[in-house]
Tab-separated table of C-alpha atoms and ligand atoms in Angstrom:
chain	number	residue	atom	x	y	z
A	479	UNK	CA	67.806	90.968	132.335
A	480	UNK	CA	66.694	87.529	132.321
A	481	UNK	CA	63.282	87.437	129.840
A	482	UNK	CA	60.743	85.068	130.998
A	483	UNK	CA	57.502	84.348	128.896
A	484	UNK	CA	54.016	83.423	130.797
A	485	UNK	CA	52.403	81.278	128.314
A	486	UNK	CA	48.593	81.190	127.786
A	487	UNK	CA	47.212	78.342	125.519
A	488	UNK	CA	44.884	78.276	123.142
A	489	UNK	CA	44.471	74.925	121.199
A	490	UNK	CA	43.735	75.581	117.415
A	491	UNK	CA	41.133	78.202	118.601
A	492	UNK	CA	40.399	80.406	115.413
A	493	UNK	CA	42.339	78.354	113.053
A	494	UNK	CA	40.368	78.431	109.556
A	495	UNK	CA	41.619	74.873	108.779
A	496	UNK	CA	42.941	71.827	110.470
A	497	UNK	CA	46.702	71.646	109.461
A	498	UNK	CA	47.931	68.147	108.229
A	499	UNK	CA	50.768	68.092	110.939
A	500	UNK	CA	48.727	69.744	113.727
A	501	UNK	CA	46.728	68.723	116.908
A	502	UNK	CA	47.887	71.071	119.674
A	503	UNK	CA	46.083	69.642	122.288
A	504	UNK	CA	47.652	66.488	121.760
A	505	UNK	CA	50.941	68.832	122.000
A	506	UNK	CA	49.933	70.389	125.196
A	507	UNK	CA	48.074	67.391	126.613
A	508	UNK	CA	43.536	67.251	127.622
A	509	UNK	CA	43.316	69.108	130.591
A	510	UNK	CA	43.486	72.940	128.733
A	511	UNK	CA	40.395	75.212	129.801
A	512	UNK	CA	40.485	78.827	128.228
A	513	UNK	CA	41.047	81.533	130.780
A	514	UNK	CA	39.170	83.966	131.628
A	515	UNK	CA	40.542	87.648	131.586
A	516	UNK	CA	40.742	87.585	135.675
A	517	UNK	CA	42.854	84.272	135.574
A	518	UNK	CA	45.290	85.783	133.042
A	519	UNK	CA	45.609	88.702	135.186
A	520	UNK	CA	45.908	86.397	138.468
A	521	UNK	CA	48.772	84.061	136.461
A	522	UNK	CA	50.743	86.988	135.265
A	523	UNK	CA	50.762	88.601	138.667
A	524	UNK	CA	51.981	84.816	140.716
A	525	UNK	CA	54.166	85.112	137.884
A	526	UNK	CA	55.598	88.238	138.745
A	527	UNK	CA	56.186	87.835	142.156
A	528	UNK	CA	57.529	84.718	141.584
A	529	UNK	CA	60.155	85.342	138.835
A	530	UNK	CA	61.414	88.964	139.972
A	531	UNK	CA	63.923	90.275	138.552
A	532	UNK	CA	62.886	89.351	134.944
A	533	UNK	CA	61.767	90.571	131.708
A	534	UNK	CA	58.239	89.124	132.071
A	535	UNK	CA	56.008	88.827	128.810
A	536	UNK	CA	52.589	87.316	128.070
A	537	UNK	CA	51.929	85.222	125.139
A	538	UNK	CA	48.795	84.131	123.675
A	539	UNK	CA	49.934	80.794	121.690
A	540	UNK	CA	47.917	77.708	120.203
A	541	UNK	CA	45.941	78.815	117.818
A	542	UNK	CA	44.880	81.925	115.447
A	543	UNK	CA	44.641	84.741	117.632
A	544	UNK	CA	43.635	87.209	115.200
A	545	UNK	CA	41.163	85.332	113.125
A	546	UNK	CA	39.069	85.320	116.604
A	547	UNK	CA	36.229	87.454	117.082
A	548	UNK	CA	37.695	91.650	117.805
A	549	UNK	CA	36.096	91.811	120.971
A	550	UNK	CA	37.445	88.031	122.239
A	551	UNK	CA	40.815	89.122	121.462
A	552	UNK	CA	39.914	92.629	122.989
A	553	UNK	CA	39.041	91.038	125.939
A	554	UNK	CA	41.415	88.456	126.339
A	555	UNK	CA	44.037	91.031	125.833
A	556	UNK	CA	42.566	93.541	127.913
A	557	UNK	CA	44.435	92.379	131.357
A	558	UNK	CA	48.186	91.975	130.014
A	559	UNK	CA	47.756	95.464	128.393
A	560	UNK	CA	46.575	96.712	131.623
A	561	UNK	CA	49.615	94.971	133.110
A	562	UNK	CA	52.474	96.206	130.442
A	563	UNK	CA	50.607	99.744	131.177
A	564	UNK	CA	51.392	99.227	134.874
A	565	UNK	CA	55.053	97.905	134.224
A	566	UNK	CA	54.460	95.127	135.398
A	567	UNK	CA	54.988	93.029	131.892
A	568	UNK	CA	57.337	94.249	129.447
A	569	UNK	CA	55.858	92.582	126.493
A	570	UNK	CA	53.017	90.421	124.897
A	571	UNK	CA	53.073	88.422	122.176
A	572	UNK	CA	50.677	86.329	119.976
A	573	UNK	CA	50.863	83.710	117.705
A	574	UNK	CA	48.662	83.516	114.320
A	575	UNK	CA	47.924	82.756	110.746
A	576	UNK	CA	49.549	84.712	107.701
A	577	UNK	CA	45.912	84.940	106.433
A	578	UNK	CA	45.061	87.219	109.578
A	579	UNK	CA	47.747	90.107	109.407
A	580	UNK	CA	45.534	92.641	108.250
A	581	UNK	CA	46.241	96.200	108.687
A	582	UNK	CA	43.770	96.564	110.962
A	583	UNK	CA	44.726	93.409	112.682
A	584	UNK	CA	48.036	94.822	113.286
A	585	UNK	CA	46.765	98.234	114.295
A	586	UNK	CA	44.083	95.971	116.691
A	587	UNK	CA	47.234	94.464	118.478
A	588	UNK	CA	49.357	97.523	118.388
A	589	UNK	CA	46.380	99.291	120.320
A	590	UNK	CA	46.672	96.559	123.073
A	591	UNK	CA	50.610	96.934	123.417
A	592	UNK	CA	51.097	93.549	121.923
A	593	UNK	CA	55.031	93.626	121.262
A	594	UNK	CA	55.468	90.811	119.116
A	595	UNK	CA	53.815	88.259	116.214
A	596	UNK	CA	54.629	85.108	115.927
A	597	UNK	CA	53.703	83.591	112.358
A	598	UNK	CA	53.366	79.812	111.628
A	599	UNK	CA	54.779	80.025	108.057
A	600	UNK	CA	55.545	76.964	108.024
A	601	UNK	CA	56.632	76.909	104.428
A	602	UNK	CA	56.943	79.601	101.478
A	603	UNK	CA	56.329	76.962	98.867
A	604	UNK	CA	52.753	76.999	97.591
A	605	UNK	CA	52.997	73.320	96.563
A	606	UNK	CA	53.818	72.452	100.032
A	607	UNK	CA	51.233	74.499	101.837
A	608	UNK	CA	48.530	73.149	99.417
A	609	UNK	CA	49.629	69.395	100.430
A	610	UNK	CA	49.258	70.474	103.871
A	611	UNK	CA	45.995	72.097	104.262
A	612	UNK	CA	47.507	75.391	104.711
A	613	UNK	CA	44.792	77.689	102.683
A	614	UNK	CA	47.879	80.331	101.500
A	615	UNK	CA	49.937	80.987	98.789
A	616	UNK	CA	53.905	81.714	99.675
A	617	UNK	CA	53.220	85.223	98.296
A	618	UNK	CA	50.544	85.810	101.178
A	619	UNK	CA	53.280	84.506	103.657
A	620	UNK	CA	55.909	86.945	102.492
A	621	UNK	CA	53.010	89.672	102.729
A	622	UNK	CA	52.568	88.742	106.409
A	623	UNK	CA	55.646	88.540	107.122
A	624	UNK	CA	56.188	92.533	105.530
A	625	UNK	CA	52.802	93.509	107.544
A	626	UNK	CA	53.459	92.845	110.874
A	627	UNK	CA	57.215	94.592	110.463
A	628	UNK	CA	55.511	97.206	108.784
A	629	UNK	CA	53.059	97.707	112.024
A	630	UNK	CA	56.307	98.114	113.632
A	631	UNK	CA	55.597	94.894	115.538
A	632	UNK	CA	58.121	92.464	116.116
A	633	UNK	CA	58.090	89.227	114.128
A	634	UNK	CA	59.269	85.622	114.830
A	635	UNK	CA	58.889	83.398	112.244
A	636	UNK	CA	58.211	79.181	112.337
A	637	UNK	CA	59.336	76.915	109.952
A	638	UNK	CA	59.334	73.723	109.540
A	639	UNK	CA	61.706	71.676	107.297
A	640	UNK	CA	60.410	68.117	106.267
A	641	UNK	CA	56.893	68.744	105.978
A	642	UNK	CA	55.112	66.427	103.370
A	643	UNK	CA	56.154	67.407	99.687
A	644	UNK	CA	58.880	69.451	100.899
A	645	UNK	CA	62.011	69.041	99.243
A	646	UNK	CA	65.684	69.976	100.469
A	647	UNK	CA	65.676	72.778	98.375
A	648	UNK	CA	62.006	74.078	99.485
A	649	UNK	CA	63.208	74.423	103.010
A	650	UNK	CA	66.683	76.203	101.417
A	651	UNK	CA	64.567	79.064	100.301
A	652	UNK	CA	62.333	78.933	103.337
A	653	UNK	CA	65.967	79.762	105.023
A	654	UNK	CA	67.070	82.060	102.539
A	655	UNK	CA	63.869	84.158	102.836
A	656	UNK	CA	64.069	84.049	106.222
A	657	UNK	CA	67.366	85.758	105.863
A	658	UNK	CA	66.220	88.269	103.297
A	659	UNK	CA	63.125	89.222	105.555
A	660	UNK	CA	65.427	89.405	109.162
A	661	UNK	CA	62.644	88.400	111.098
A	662	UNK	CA	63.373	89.233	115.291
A	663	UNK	CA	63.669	85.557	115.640
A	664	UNK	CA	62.974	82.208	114.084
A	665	UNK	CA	61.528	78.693	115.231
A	666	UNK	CA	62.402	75.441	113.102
A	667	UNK	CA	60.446	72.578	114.325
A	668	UNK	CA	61.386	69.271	111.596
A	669	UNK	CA	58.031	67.675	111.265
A	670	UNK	CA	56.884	65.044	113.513
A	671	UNK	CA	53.950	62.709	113.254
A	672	UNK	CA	51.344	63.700	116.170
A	673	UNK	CA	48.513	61.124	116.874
A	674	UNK	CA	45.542	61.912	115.833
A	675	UNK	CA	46.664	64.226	112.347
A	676	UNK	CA	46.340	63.406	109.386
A	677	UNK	CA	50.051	63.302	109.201
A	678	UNK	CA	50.044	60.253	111.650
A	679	UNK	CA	47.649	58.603	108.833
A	680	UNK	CA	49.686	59.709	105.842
A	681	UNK	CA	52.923	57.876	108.056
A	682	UNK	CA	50.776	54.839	109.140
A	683	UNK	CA	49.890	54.241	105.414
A	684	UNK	CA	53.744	54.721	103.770
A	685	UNK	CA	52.873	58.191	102.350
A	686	UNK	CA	55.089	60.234	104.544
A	687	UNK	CA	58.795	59.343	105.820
A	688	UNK	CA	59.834	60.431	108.771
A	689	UNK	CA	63.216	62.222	108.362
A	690	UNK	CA	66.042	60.064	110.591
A	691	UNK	CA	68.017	62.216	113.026
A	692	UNK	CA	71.088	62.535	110.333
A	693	UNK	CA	69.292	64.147	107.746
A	694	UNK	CA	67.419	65.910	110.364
A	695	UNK	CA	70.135	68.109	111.562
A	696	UNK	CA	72.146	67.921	107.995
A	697	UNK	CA	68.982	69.827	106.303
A	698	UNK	CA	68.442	72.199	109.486
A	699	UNK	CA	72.356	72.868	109.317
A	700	UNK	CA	72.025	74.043	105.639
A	701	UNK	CA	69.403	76.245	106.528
A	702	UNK	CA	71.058	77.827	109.902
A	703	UNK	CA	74.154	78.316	107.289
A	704	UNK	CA	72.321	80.370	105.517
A	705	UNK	CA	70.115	82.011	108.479
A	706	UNK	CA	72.685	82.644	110.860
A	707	UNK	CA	74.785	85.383	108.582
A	708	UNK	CA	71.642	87.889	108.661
A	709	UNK	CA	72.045	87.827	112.502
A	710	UNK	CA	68.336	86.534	112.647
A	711	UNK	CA	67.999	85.117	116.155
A	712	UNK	CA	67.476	81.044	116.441
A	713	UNK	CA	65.243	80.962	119.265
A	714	UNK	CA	64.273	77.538	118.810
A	715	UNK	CA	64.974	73.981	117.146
A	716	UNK	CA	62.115	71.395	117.839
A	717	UNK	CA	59.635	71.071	119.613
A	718	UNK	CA	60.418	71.099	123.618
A	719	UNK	CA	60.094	67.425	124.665
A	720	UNK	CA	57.104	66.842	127.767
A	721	UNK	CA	54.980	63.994	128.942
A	722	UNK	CA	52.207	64.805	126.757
A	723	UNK	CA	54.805	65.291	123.495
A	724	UNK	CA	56.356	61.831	124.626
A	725	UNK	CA	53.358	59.952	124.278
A	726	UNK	CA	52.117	62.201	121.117
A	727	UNK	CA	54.674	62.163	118.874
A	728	UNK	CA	54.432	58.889	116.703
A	729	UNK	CA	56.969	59.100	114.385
A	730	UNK	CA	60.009	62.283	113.408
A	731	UNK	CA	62.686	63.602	114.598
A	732	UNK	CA	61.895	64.334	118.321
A	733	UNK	CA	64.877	64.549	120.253
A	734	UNK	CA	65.365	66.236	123.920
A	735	UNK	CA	68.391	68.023	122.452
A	736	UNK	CA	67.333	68.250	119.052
A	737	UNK	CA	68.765	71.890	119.224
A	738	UNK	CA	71.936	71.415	120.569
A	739	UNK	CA	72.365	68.227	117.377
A	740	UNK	CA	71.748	70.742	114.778
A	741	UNK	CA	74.351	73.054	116.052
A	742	UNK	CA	76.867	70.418	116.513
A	743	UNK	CA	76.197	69.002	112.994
A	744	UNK	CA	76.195	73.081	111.656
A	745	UNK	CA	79.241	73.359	112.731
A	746	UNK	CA	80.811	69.884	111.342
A	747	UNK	CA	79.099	71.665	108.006
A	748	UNK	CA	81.457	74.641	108.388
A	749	UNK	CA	84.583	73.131	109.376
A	750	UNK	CA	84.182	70.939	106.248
A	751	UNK	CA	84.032	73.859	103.802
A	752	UNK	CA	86.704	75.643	106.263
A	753	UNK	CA	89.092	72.548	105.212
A	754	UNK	CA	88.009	72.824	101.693
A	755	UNK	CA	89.388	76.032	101.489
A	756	UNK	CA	92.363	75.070	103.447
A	757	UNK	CA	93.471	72.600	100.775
A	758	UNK	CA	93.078	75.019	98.139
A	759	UNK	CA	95.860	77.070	99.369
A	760	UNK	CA	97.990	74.132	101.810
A	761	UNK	CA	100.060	71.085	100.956
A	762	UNK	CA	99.834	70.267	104.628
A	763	UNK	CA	96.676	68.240	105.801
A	764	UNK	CA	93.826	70.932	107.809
A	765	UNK	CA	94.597	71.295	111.548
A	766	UNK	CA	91.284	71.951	113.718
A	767	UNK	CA	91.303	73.473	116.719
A	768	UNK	CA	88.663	74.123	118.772
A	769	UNK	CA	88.532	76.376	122.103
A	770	UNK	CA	87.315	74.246	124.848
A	771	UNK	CA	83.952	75.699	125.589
A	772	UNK	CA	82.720	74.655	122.253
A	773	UNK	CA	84.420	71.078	122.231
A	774	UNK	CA	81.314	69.094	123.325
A	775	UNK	CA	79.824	70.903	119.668
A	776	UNK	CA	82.030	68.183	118.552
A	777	UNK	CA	81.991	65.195	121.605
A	778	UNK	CA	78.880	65.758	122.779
A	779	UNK	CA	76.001	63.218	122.497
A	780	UNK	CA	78.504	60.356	121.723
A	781	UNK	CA	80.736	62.685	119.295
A	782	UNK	CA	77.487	63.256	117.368
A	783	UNK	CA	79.636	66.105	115.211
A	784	UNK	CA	82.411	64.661	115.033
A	785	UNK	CA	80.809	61.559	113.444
A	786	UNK	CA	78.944	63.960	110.969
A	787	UNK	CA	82.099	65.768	110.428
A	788	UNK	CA	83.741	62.445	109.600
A	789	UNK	CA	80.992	61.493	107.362
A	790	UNK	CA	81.924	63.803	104.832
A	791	UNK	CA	85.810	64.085	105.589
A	792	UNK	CA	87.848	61.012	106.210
A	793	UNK	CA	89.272	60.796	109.793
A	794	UNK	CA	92.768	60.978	108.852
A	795	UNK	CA	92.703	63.391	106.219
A	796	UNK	CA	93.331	66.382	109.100
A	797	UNK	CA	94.098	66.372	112.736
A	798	UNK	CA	92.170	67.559	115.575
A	799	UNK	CA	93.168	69.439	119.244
A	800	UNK	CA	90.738	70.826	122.126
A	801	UNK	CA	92.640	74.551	122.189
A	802	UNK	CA	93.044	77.051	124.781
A	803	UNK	CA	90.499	79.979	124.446
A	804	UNK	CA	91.802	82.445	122.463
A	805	UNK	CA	92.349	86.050	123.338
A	806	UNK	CA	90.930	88.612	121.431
A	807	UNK	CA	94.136	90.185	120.023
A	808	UNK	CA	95.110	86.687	118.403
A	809	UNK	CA	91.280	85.853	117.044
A	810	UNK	CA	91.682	89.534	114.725
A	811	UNK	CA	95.098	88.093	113.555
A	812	UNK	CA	92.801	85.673	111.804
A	813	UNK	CA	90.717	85.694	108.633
A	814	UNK	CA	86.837	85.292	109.334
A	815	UNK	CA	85.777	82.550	107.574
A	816	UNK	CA	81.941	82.258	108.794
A	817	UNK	CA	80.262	83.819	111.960
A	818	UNK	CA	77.069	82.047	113.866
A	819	UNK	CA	75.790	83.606	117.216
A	820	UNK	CA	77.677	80.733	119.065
A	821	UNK	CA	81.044	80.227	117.255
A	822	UNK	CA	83.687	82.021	114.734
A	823	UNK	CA	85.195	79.775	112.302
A	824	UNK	CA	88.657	81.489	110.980
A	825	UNK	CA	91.346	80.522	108.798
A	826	UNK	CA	95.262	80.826	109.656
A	827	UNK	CA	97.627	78.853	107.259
A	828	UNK	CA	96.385	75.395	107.908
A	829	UNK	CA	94.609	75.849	111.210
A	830	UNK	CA	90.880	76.105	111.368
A	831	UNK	CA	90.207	78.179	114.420
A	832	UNK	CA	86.560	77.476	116.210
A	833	UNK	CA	86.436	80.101	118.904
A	834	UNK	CA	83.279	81.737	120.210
A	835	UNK	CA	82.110	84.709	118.738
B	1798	LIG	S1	49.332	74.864	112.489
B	1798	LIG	FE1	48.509	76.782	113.292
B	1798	LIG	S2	46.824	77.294	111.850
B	1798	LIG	FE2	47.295	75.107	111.543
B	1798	LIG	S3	45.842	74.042	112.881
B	1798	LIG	FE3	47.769	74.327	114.036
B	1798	LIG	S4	47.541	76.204	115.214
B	1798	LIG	FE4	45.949	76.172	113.627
């Protein structure tokens, strides 16, 4: 069934510091007033009536839920627990701090039928969290992580590459403990300058460069590489372009289909090592073909994949067909060669097979 989330925001209410990159109300535009219990109950149910049939869960996002007061939170959550009691949600979620994942945080949310955590982790390097006003160690992040899976909560993770003082490799490991952890989903949102953060300032005066597209989707293609194997869920690349976003974001890579770029330039990564390993074992140049569904991957956006591809493989050094899709029988007759929730990239002679998985 279709899953459909009723959002509830609450700009950087509870957060112990003022992250460098941050200003969500700049990301969600002026006019946000807090509800009140009875118009989160009222929203929830227009939801439901509108969206039926649907998986329908509320979430609590925008600021640090769980650093807020026990009895705000109580009562804030009060009417979606009443509604996931009634079956008329069938989740709630919340978004929040590593430093506010205590035990009895957890067990606080777990009592209210929350379903899910998402942590802004941002980054597990402690150089870059220090440089960013983010008043954690890496260690403490991992801990979070660990404590809401231990309260048998689920746990989506946020990342995001390029932050100030962040090198390739720092987002790398982010990835790679992402994978180690298998989180129930991840976010990666590159790092764009908002007005009015200190980021913006840091850009304005020279000290930060914004990322161009390219290396935008080259770094988050290194790290889906390595994400993507665990079979941890990408539920997200960049931030979802709006009015209020459009007129926000100053400088970084904000792009409409920032998401759909990564995966395109993800797979140009594979196929590349896919031909590598062709040539180890062929005299005869690397023959790609790729099933039709997953062609724009390559065309799409003015080839945008195909030009990445190309960047790091000469044009004429392998050919290139839009294939049939393949039955099942004839994809096992191939050798896996790497496996993403979207496409299967397998080996045969000289052929590079993309075929979805
Ligand atoms: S990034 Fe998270 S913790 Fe930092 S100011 Fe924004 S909402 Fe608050």
């Amino acid at each position: 069934m279709k899953r459909r989330i009723v959002p509830f925001w609450f700009p950087n209410l509870g957060c112990p510091t003022r992250c460098t990159f941050c200003d969500q109300f700049a990301a969600r535009g002026e006019a946000i007033s807090l509800p009140n219990p009875e118009q989160l109950r009222t929203a929830i149910e227009a939801a439901a009536r509108e969206e039926a049939p649907c998986s329908l869960e509320a979430a609590y996002y925008g600021g640090t839920f769980t650093a807020l007061p026990a009895e705000m939170q109580e009562r804030l959550l009060e009417p979606a627990s009443t509604l996931l009691k009634q079956g008329v949600l069938a989740g709630i979620r919340v978004s929040t701090h590593p430093s506010f994942t205590s035990s009895e945080a957890m067990a606080r949310l777990g009592r209210f039928g929350v379903t899910t955590v998402e942590l802004g982790i941002q980054s597990f390097a402690d150089s870059v969290l220090a440089h960013n006003g983010r008043d954690y160690h890496g260690e403490r992040a991992l801990q979070a992580c660990r404590s809401v899976q231990s309260a048998g909560l689920a746990l989506i993770v946020q990342l995001m590459p390029f932050l100030p003082e962040a090198s390739e490799e720092d987002d790398l490991d982010a990835a790679r403990l992402v994978a180690e952890l298998v989180p129930d989903g991840v976010r990666l949102f590159p790092t764009v300058a908002l007005a009015g953060t200190r980021l913006a300032e840091w850009w304005r005066e020279g000290l930060w460069k914004p990322p161009s597209l390219e290396a935008t989707t080259a770094r988050v293609a290194r790290m889906l590489r390595i994400i993507a194997p665990a079979r941890v869920s990408v539920l997200r690349i960049g931030l979802q372009a709006s009015r209020s976003l459009d007129k926000a974001v100053l400088a970084g890579p904000y792009h409409p289909a920032l998401g759909e770029l990564c995966r395109s330039a993800l797979l140009a990564d594979v196929v590349h090592f896919a031909m590598a390993e062709v040539h180890r074992s062929e005299t005869t140049r690397p023959h790609l073909i790729v099933e039709s569904p997953l062609a724009s991957l390559l065309t799409g956006h003015d080839h945008f994949g195909l030009g990445m591809l190309n960047k790091w493989r000469p044009a004429d050094s392998y050919t290139w067909t839009i294939g049939p899709n393949t039955a099942p029988p004839a994809r096992q007759a191939h050798s896996s060669f790497w496996r993403s929730e979207v496409f299967l990239v397998s080996l045969h002679g000289n052929v590079v097979r993309v075929s979805r998985t």
